XYZ file of N, CA and C in Angstrom:
615
model
N -127.484 166.377 -83.454
C -126.432 166.075 -82.479
C -126.289 167.210 -81.466
N -126.375 168.442 -81.944
C -126.248 169.597 -81.057
C -127.362 169.613 -80.017
N -128.570 169.248 -80.436
C -129.695 169.219 -79.500
C -129.507 168.139 -78.441
N -129.014 166.971 -78.866
C -128.762 165.888 -77.909
C -127.687 166.279 -76.899
N -126.631 166.891 -77.385
C -125.530 167.310 -76.504
C -125.999 168.409 -75.543
N -126.814 169.326 -76.067
C -127.309 170.430 -75.249
C -128.147 169.938 -74.075
N -128.788 168.789 -74.248
C -129.683 168.253 -73.215
C -128.960 167.894 -71.923
N -127.634 167.688 -71.991
C -126.950 167.248 -70.759
C -125.627 167.959 -70.475
N -125.318 169.032 -71.226
C -124.011 169.672 -71.028
C -124.063 171.064 -70.403
N -125.241 171.589 -70.148
C -125.345 172.901 -69.497
C -125.522 172.675 -67.995
N -124.394 172.597 -67.286
C -124.432 172.191 -65.879
C -123.699 173.176 -64.974
N -123.922 173.029 -63.674
C -123.201 173.835 -62.692
C -121.749 173.379 -62.616
N -120.846 174.318 -62.372
C -119.430 173.997 -62.290
C -119.046 173.441 -60.928
N -117.943 172.703 -60.864
C -117.466 172.135 -59.589
C -117.209 173.191 -58.515
N -116.676 174.344 -58.907
C -116.389 175.393 -57.926
C -117.668 175.915 -57.280
N -118.732 176.052 -58.081
C -120.006 176.526 -57.529
C -120.592 175.493 -56.573
N -120.599 174.227 -57.003
C -121.205 173.173 -56.172
C -120.401 172.956 -54.890
N -119.084 172.853 -55.006
C -118.251 172.592 -53.828
C -118.112 173.826 -52.946
N -117.803 174.963 -53.576
C -117.525 176.175 -52.811
C -118.759 176.886 -52.311
N -119.667 177.211 -53.242
C -120.842 177.997 -52.877
C -121.891 177.152 -52.162
N -122.303 176.051 -52.783
C -123.375 175.228 -52.203
C -122.872 174.421 -51.003
N -121.779 173.682 -51.197
C -121.278 172.811 -50.131
C -120.754 173.553 -48.925
N -119.807 174.462 -49.163
C -119.132 175.126 -48.040
C -119.888 176.370 -47.563
N -120.276 177.254 -48.501
C -120.918 178.511 -48.102
C -122.354 178.301 -47.608
N -123.149 177.503 -48.340
C -124.555 177.316 -47.970
C -124.730 176.265 -46.872
N -124.209 175.058 -47.102
C -124.404 173.963 -46.151
C -123.320 173.906 -45.067
N -122.225 174.626 -45.292
C -121.100 174.601 -44.351
C -120.597 173.175 -44.140
N -120.576 172.404 -45.248
C -120.194 171.000 -45.173
C -119.617 170.571 -46.527
N -118.308 170.328 -46.535
C -117.637 169.958 -47.779
C -118.116 168.603 -48.297
N -118.463 167.695 -47.391
C -118.926 166.361 -47.796
C -120.224 166.448 -48.596
N -121.114 167.341 -48.174
C -122.372 167.521 -48.913
C -122.078 168.058 -50.312
N -121.111 168.965 -50.396
C -120.705 169.483 -51.700
C -120.205 168.386 -52.621
N -119.418 167.466 -52.080
C -118.900 166.345 -52.866
C -120.019 165.412 -53.316
N -120.976 165.158 -52.419
C -122.127 164.310 -52.765
C -122.914 164.937 -53.912
N -123.172 166.251 -53.802
C -123.936 166.951 -54.831
C -123.187 166.988 -56.161
N -121.871 167.175 -56.109
C -121.073 167.187 -57.340
C -121.098 165.819 -58.007
N -120.924 164.773 -57.213
C -120.906 163.409 -57.741
C -122.247 163.054 -58.392
N -123.341 163.357 -57.710
C -124.666 163.050 -58.263
C -124.964 163.912 -59.487
N -124.472 165.162 -59.483
C -124.686 166.070 -60.613
C -124.011 165.527 -61.871
N -122.772 165.044 -61.712
C -122.032 164.477 -62.845
C -122.701 163.194 -63.340
N -123.088 162.321 -62.409
C -123.755 161.070 -62.791
C -125.086 161.340 -63.497
N -125.833 162.346 -63.012
C -127.112 162.692 -63.627
C -126.909 163.178 -65.059
N -125.872 163.986 -65.278
C -125.583 164.493 -66.624
C -125.198 163.347 -67.567
N -124.342 162.450 -67.093
C -123.922 161.300 -67.908
C -125.112 160.407 -68.238
N -125.953 160.137 -67.227
C -127.142 159.294 -67.432
C -128.083 159.914 -68.453
N -128.303 161.227 -68.348
C -129.167 161.933 -69.305
C -128.585 161.845 -70.709
N -127.265 161.991 -70.816
C -126.605 161.876 -72.121
C -126.807 160.509 -72.748
N -126.690 159.465 -71.938
C -126.889 158.093 -72.431
C -128.333 157.888 -72.885
N -129.278 158.366 -72.075
C -130.708 158.224 -72.414
C -131.029 158.912 -73.731
N -130.568 160.160 -73.882
C -130.882 160.901 -75.110
C -130.121 160.348 -76.309
N -128.927 159.808 -76.071
C -128.179 159.196 -77.157
C -128.858 157.948 -77.688
N -129.525 157.203 -76.803
C -130.170 155.946 -77.188
C -131.558 156.166 -77.794
N -132.329 157.096 -77.206
C -133.751 157.162 -77.548
C -134.160 158.375 -78.379
N -133.328 159.412 -78.399
C -133.713 160.600 -79.166
C -133.153 160.506 -80.567
N -134.032 160.289 -81.549
C -133.618 160.186 -82.941
C -134.313 161.286 -83.741
N -133.523 161.966 -84.581
C -134.112 163.013 -85.406
C -133.311 163.130 -86.694
N -133.991 162.905 -87.828
C -133.323 163.015 -89.123
C -133.498 164.436 -89.636
N -132.382 165.085 -89.929
C -132.458 166.488 -90.326
C -131.335 166.809 -91.298
N -131.677 167.410 -92.421
C -130.663 167.866 -93.363
C -130.139 169.210 -92.875
N -128.838 169.309 -92.725
C -128.236 170.523 -92.166
C -128.317 171.672 -93.160
N -128.751 172.848 -92.657
C -128.720 174.065 -93.465
C -127.750 175.068 -92.836
N -126.737 174.516 -92.172
C -125.770 175.358 -91.468
C -124.988 176.208 -92.472
N -124.840 177.469 -92.156
C -124.160 178.406 -93.049
C -122.663 178.444 -92.723
N -121.904 177.686 -93.482
C -120.458 177.618 -93.239
C -119.725 178.865 -93.733
N -120.404 179.667 -94.552
C -119.740 180.867 -95.077
C -119.427 181.865 -93.970
N -120.136 181.745 -92.837
C -119.850 182.632 -91.707
C -118.434 182.432 -91.205
N -117.892 181.232 -91.427
C -116.563 180.900 -90.926
C -115.565 180.739 -92.076
N -115.765 181.540 -93.123
C -114.907 181.415 -94.307
C -113.451 181.742 -93.992
N -113.236 182.550 -92.949
C -111.858 182.915 -92.614
C -111.058 181.720 -92.105
N -111.731 180.648 -91.716
C -111.022 179.465 -91.227
C -110.329 178.708 -92.362
N -110.774 178.972 -93.602
C -110.210 178.245 -94.743
C -108.869 178.843 -95.182
N -108.616 180.065 -94.794
C -107.426 180.763 -95.267
C -106.494 181.088 -94.101
N -105.295 181.506 -94.450
C -104.377 182.000 -93.428
C -104.944 183.283 -92.836
N -104.846 183.411 -91.523
C -105.400 184.576 -90.846
C -104.320 185.645 -90.709
N -104.612 186.829 -91.210
C -103.671 187.937 -91.074
C -103.815 188.548 -89.687
N -102.869 189.391 -89.321
C -102.918 190.038 -88.009
C -104.161 190.913 -87.876
N -104.577 191.554 -88.955
C -105.761 192.421 -88.898
C -107.027 191.593 -88.667
N -107.115 190.434 -89.342
C -108.270 189.550 -89.146
C -108.270 188.951 -87.742
N -107.069 188.622 -87.247
C -106.963 188.072 -85.896
C -107.460 189.074 -84.872
N -107.122 190.333 -85.072
C -107.594 191.392 -84.178
C -109.109 191.504 -84.185
N -109.701 191.387 -85.366
C -111.160 191.463 -85.492
C -111.827 190.290 -84.785
N -111.260 189.096 -84.981
C -111.814 187.893 -84.359
C -111.742 187.989 -82.835
N -110.595 188.420 -82.309
C -110.432 188.556 -80.858
C -111.385 189.613 -80.307
N -111.506 190.723 -81.036
C -112.406 191.794 -80.608
C -113.851 191.307 -80.558
N -114.266 190.576 -81.602
C -115.636 190.041 -81.643
C -115.888 189.067 -80.498
N -114.885 188.227 -80.188
C -115.059 187.235 -79.118
C -115.179 187.908 -77.754
N -114.382 188.973 -77.539
C -114.459 189.708 -76.269
C -115.818 190.386 -76.119
N -116.277 191.037 -77.186
C -117.583 191.711 -77.154
C -118.705 190.699 -76.913
N -118.616 189.538 -77.582
C -119.613 188.478 -77.404
C -119.628 187.969 -75.964
N -118.438 187.804 -75.375
C -118.337 187.335 -73.988
C -118.954 188.331 -73.014
N -118.680 189.619 -73.236
C -119.234 190.658 -72.356
C -120.756 190.678 -72.446
N -121.283 190.540 -73.667
C -122.739 190.494 -73.841
C -123.346 189.315 -73.092
N -122.671 188.161 -73.159
C -123.161 186.961 -72.470
C -123.154 187.160 -70.962
N -122.068 187.754 -70.440
C -121.963 188.009 -68.999
C -123.072 188.954 -68.536
N -123.302 190.025 -69.310
C -124.360 190.977 -68.966
C -125.736 190.313 -69.023
N -125.917 189.431 -70.015
C -127.191 188.722 -70.147
C -127.445 187.834 -68.936
N -126.428 187.068 -68.521
C -126.554 186.189 -67.354
C -126.842 187.011 -66.104
N -126.075 188.063 -65.898
C -126.295 188.928 -64.737
C -127.673 189.555 -64.733
N -128.125 189.970 -65.916
C -129.448 190.567 -66.036
C -130.560 189.597 -65.672
N -130.437 188.339 -66.133
C -131.429 187.318 -65.794
C -131.454 187.043 -64.290
N -130.271 186.970 -63.666
C -130.210 186.717 -62.220
C -130.887 187.831 -61.451
N -130.602 189.091 -61.814
C -131.223 190.245 -61.141
C -132.727 190.244 -61.369
N -133.137 190.016 -62.626
C -134.564 190.013 -62.964
C -135.332 188.993 -62.136
N -134.820 187.764 -62.077
C -135.537 186.719 -61.363
C -135.428 186.869 -59.848
N -134.382 187.509 -59.370
C -134.297 187.822 -57.943
C -135.393 188.821 -57.571
N -135.636 189.777 -58.461
C -136.715 190.749 -58.241
C -138.075 190.052 -58.278
N -138.248 189.133 -59.227
C -139.513 188.394 -59.333
C -139.769 187.592 -58.060
N -138.742 186.920 -57.548
C -138.884 186.147 -56.309
C -139.241 187.056 -55.149
N -138.604 188.225 -55.100
C -138.897 189.192 -54.037
C -140.350 189.635 -54.088
N -140.851 189.891 -55.293
C -142.254 190.298 -55.464
C -143.192 189.183 -55.021
N -142.887 187.947 -55.429
C -143.729 186.797 -55.057
C -143.739 186.579 -53.545
N -142.600 186.856 -52.896
C -142.534 186.726 -51.437
C -143.286 187.852 -50.737
N -143.111 189.075 -51.237
C -143.745 190.237 -50.614
C -145.272 190.183 -50.720
N -145.749 189.670 -51.857
C -147.206 189.581 -52.053
C -147.819 188.381 -51.339
N -146.962 187.493 -50.839
C -147.450 186.304 -50.137
C -147.844 185.169 -51.055
N -147.593 185.325 -52.368
C -148.000 184.297 -53.327
C -147.273 182.980 -53.062
N -145.949 183.038 -52.945
C -145.177 181.819 -52.703
C -145.550 181.183 -51.368
N -145.788 182.025 -50.367
C -146.155 181.526 -49.037
C -147.462 180.744 -49.081
N -148.457 181.313 -49.771
C -149.776 180.666 -49.841
C -149.718 179.362 -50.634
N -149.010 179.386 -51.770
C -148.871 178.171 -52.580
C -148.133 177.089 -51.798
N -147.081 177.499 -51.101
C -146.274 176.553 -50.313
C -147.097 175.909 -49.212
N -147.930 176.699 -48.560
C -148.788 176.166 -47.493
C -149.791 175.148 -48.034
N -150.355 175.440 -49.209
C -151.315 174.506 -49.808
C -150.648 173.162 -50.109
N -149.463 173.231 -50.720
C -148.738 172.001 -51.062
C -148.289 171.270 -49.796
N -147.805 172.048 -48.811
C -147.317 171.453 -47.564
C -148.440 170.757 -46.801
N -149.615 171.362 -46.788
C -150.770 170.747 -46.111
C -151.179 169.453 -46.797
N -151.064 169.436 -48.114
C -151.435 168.234 -48.868
C -150.425 167.116 -48.632
N -149.129 167.480 -48.622
C -148.065 166.483 -48.456
C -147.694 166.248 -46.990
N -148.203 167.137 -46.121
C -147.901 167.076 -44.687
C -146.396 167.188 -44.426
N -145.825 168.237 -44.993
C -144.399 168.509 -44.794
C -144.226 169.963 -44.359
N -142.979 170.321 -44.050
C -142.646 171.670 -43.630
C -142.872 172.657 -44.788
N -143.727 173.671 -44.622
C -143.993 174.616 -45.719
C -142.762 175.427 -46.123
N -141.825 175.609 -45.193
C -140.628 176.385 -45.507
C -139.756 175.699 -46.561
N -139.684 174.362 -46.497
C -138.873 173.639 -47.479
C -139.545 173.668 -48.847
N -140.879 173.666 -48.865
C -141.608 173.778 -50.135
C -141.363 175.148 -50.756
N -141.419 176.190 -49.934
C -141.190 177.549 -50.439
C -139.766 177.703 -50.970
N -138.802 177.130 -50.251
C -137.406 177.192 -50.696
C -137.233 176.433 -52.013
N -137.895 175.284 -52.134
C -137.806 174.468 -53.345
C -138.416 175.204 -54.542
N -139.579 175.825 -54.345
C -140.215 176.587 -55.425
C -139.353 177.769 -55.843
N -138.710 178.390 -54.862
C -137.778 179.485 -55.170
C -136.636 178.971 -56.046
N -136.134 177.787 -55.737
C -135.063 177.187 -56.521
C -135.475 176.862 -57.942
N -136.731 176.493 -58.141
C -137.215 176.208 -59.489
C -137.291 177.477 -60.330
N -137.395 178.633 -59.661
C -137.418 179.910 -60.369
C -135.992 180.422 -60.594
N -135.221 180.547 -59.502
C -133.822 181.017 -59.606
C -133.001 180.177 -58.653
N -132.135 179.331 -59.180
C -131.586 178.248 -58.370
C -130.585 178.677 -57.299
N -129.859 179.786 -57.466
C -128.897 180.201 -56.444
C -129.614 180.608 -55.163
N -130.633 181.458 -55.294
C -131.439 181.852 -54.134
C -132.137 180.646 -53.517
N -132.642 179.775 -54.372
C -133.352 178.595 -53.888
C -132.448 177.657 -53.111
N -131.250 177.410 -53.624
C -130.304 176.527 -52.933
C -129.904 177.104 -51.575
N -129.718 178.412 -51.522
C -129.401 179.069 -50.251
C -130.532 178.872 -49.248
N -131.766 179.032 -49.711
C -132.931 178.864 -48.826
C -133.101 177.410 -48.385
N -132.901 176.483 -49.317
C -133.034 175.055 -48.984
C -132.043 174.651 -47.898
N -130.836 175.182 -47.981
C -129.788 174.809 -47.021
C -130.069 175.297 -45.605
N -130.924 176.315 -45.465
C -131.179 176.904 -44.138
C -132.394 176.307 -43.432
N -133.204 175.524 -44.162
C -134.432 174.971 -43.575
C -134.113 173.705 -42.786
N -134.606 173.637 -41.563
C -134.422 172.452 -40.727
C -135.597 171.500 -40.938
N -135.332 170.416 -41.683
C -136.387 169.438 -41.975
C -136.361 168.265 -41.006
N -135.381 168.256 -40.108
C -135.229 167.120 -39.208
C -134.405 166.016 -39.823
N -134.227 166.064 -41.140
C -133.427 165.072 -41.858
C -132.708 165.785 -42.996
N -131.387 165.898 -42.890
C -130.596 166.632 -43.880
C -130.671 166.004 -45.259
N -131.029 164.706 -45.323
C -131.147 164.024 -46.621
C -132.167 164.726 -47.524
N -133.234 165.234 -46.926
C -134.269 165.929 -47.705
C -133.683 167.176 -48.354
N -132.915 167.941 -47.585
C -132.284 169.150 -48.118
C -131.331 168.820 -49.269
N -130.579 167.722 -49.105
C -129.604 167.328 -50.128
C -130.311 166.886 -51.410
N -131.359 166.087 -51.259
C -132.101 165.586 -52.426
C -132.742 166.737 -53.207
N -133.368 167.665 -52.487
C -133.999 168.812 -53.148
C -132.954 169.713 -53.803
N -131.805 169.847 -53.149
C -130.712 170.639 -53.738
C -130.204 169.994 -55.017
N -130.085 168.669 -55.005
C -129.641 167.938 -56.196
C -130.633 168.115 -57.346
N -131.920 168.094 -57.019
C -132.958 168.277 -58.031
C -132.850 169.669 -58.658
N -132.729 170.689 -57.795
C -132.641 172.071 -58.269
C -131.377 172.283 -59.099
N -130.264 171.707 -58.674
C -129.019 171.799 -59.440
C -129.166 171.154 -60.816
N -129.836 170.018 -60.856
C -130.038 169.324 -62.123
C -130.915 170.102 -63.081
N -131.985 170.696 -62.552
C -132.921 171.451 -63.392
C -132.344 172.805 -63.789
N -131.726 173.485 -62.830
C -131.091 174.771 -63.134
C -131.969 175.985 -62.933
N -133.263 175.781 -62.775
C -134.161 176.906 -62.542
C -134.647 177.558 -63.829
N -135.761 178.266 -63.712
C -136.356 178.943 -64.862
C -135.431 180.019 -65.418
N -134.680 180.676 -64.548
C -133.758 181.725 -64.972
C -132.702 181.176 -65.937
N -132.055 180.071 -65.562
C -131.031 179.462 -66.418
C -131.658 178.924 -67.707
N -132.859 178.369 -67.604
C -133.549 177.836 -68.784
C -133.761 178.928 -69.825
N -134.227 180.090 -69.377
C -134.465 181.193 -70.306
C -133.153 181.747 -70.854
N -132.097 181.730 -70.043
C -130.775 182.147 -70.537
C -130.341 181.250 -71.689
N -130.487 179.945 -71.492
C -130.076 178.983 -72.528
C -130.925 179.131 -73.785
N -132.235 179.288 -73.601
C -133.133 179.420 -74.752
C -132.801 180.674 -75.553
N -132.435 181.760 -74.846
C -132.099 183.008 -75.537
C -130.871 182.836 -76.432
N -129.981 181.903 -76.063
C -128.783 181.655 -76.870
C -129.038 180.656 -77.996
N -129.747 179.551 -77.687
C -129.915 178.501 -78.697
C -130.955 178.867 -79.756
N -131.828 179.842 -79.452
C -132.838 180.236 -80.432
C -132.194 180.832 -81.679
N -130.981 181.381 -81.525
C -130.282 181.982 -82.666
C -129.793 180.912 -83.643
N -129.637 179.687 -83.160
C -129.076 178.608 -83.982
C -130.134 177.607 -84.443
N -131.401 177.927 -84.286
C -132.520 177.081 -84.726
C -132.515 175.711 -84.059
N -132.109 175.666 -82.794
C -132.149 174.426 -82.033
C -133.440 174.380 -81.224
N -133.943 173.176 -80.966
C -135.212 173.027 -80.277
C -135.065 173.237 -78.764
N -135.772 174.221 -78.194
C -135.722 174.410 -76.741
C -136.427 173.280 -75.987
N -137.336 172.574 -76.672
C -138.069 171.480 -76.022
C -137.115 170.373 -75.579
N -136.136 170.064 -76.422
C -135.182 169.008 -76.096
C -134.319 169.425 -74.905
N -133.935 170.685 -74.878
C -133.134 171.188 -73.754
C -133.912 171.084 -72.446
N -135.171 171.545 -72.463
C -136.004 171.531 -71.255
C -136.256 170.099 -70.801
N -136.553 169.206 -71.744
C -136.769 167.800 -71.411
C -135.507 167.186 -70.811
N -134.350 167.569 -71.343
C -133.093 167.078 -70.807
C -132.843 167.538 -69.384
N -133.160 168.805 -69.082
C -132.954 169.333 -67.734
C -133.909 168.679 -66.722
N -135.136 168.428 -67.161
C -136.099 167.751 -66.270
C -135.629 166.332 -65.987
N -135.166 165.646 -67.039
C -134.633 164.285 -66.884
C -133.458 164.284 -65.921
N -132.551 165.225 -66.100
C -131.376 165.299 -65.233
C -131.767 165.586 -63.783
N -132.760 166.442 -63.597
C -133.210 166.767 -62.245
C -133.713 165.514 -61.511
N -134.522 164.730 -62.196
C -135.063 163.510 -61.565
C -133.989 162.454 -61.388
């Protein structure tokens, strides 16, 4: 059940989509609303698909003894320990997310400086006969979605629908950076990263 739920619940928040993508990147609140609406529908659709077709029989080996304090009355000293652990865990998660964003921003910078992304984008653009800049922005989004969405919003394709569709795809997938963040967390709980990745690809499409 956790794997099925994970496939469609790790999504961008409304404030990011409306505020950052819609208003800051596209300078258009309506586009933000369109992206939010499609993002929610994509998540719900993915949830329905995985609920219907993903079946896995598994005997749980979950260690409930880790949460033995839930069975008893919690003293003030135990409450302090629990709150302290939760704060420390939250700070670690924040640092992990920030670290991944910085790391992948550096990777994108290296790929741009070496001309790798430019050359790959030109090859794909020549094959598809489209603007190479939008391909480069899209590939950037597949690596780190915040930078990619910013780049997608600035490319003039002659038709804003293309920018919106590619932005919706990148939002649904979340980028390689977010994927690795999620895998780093779920690997501790013996959950399958394959189901998560398949869910994000499904949501993107």
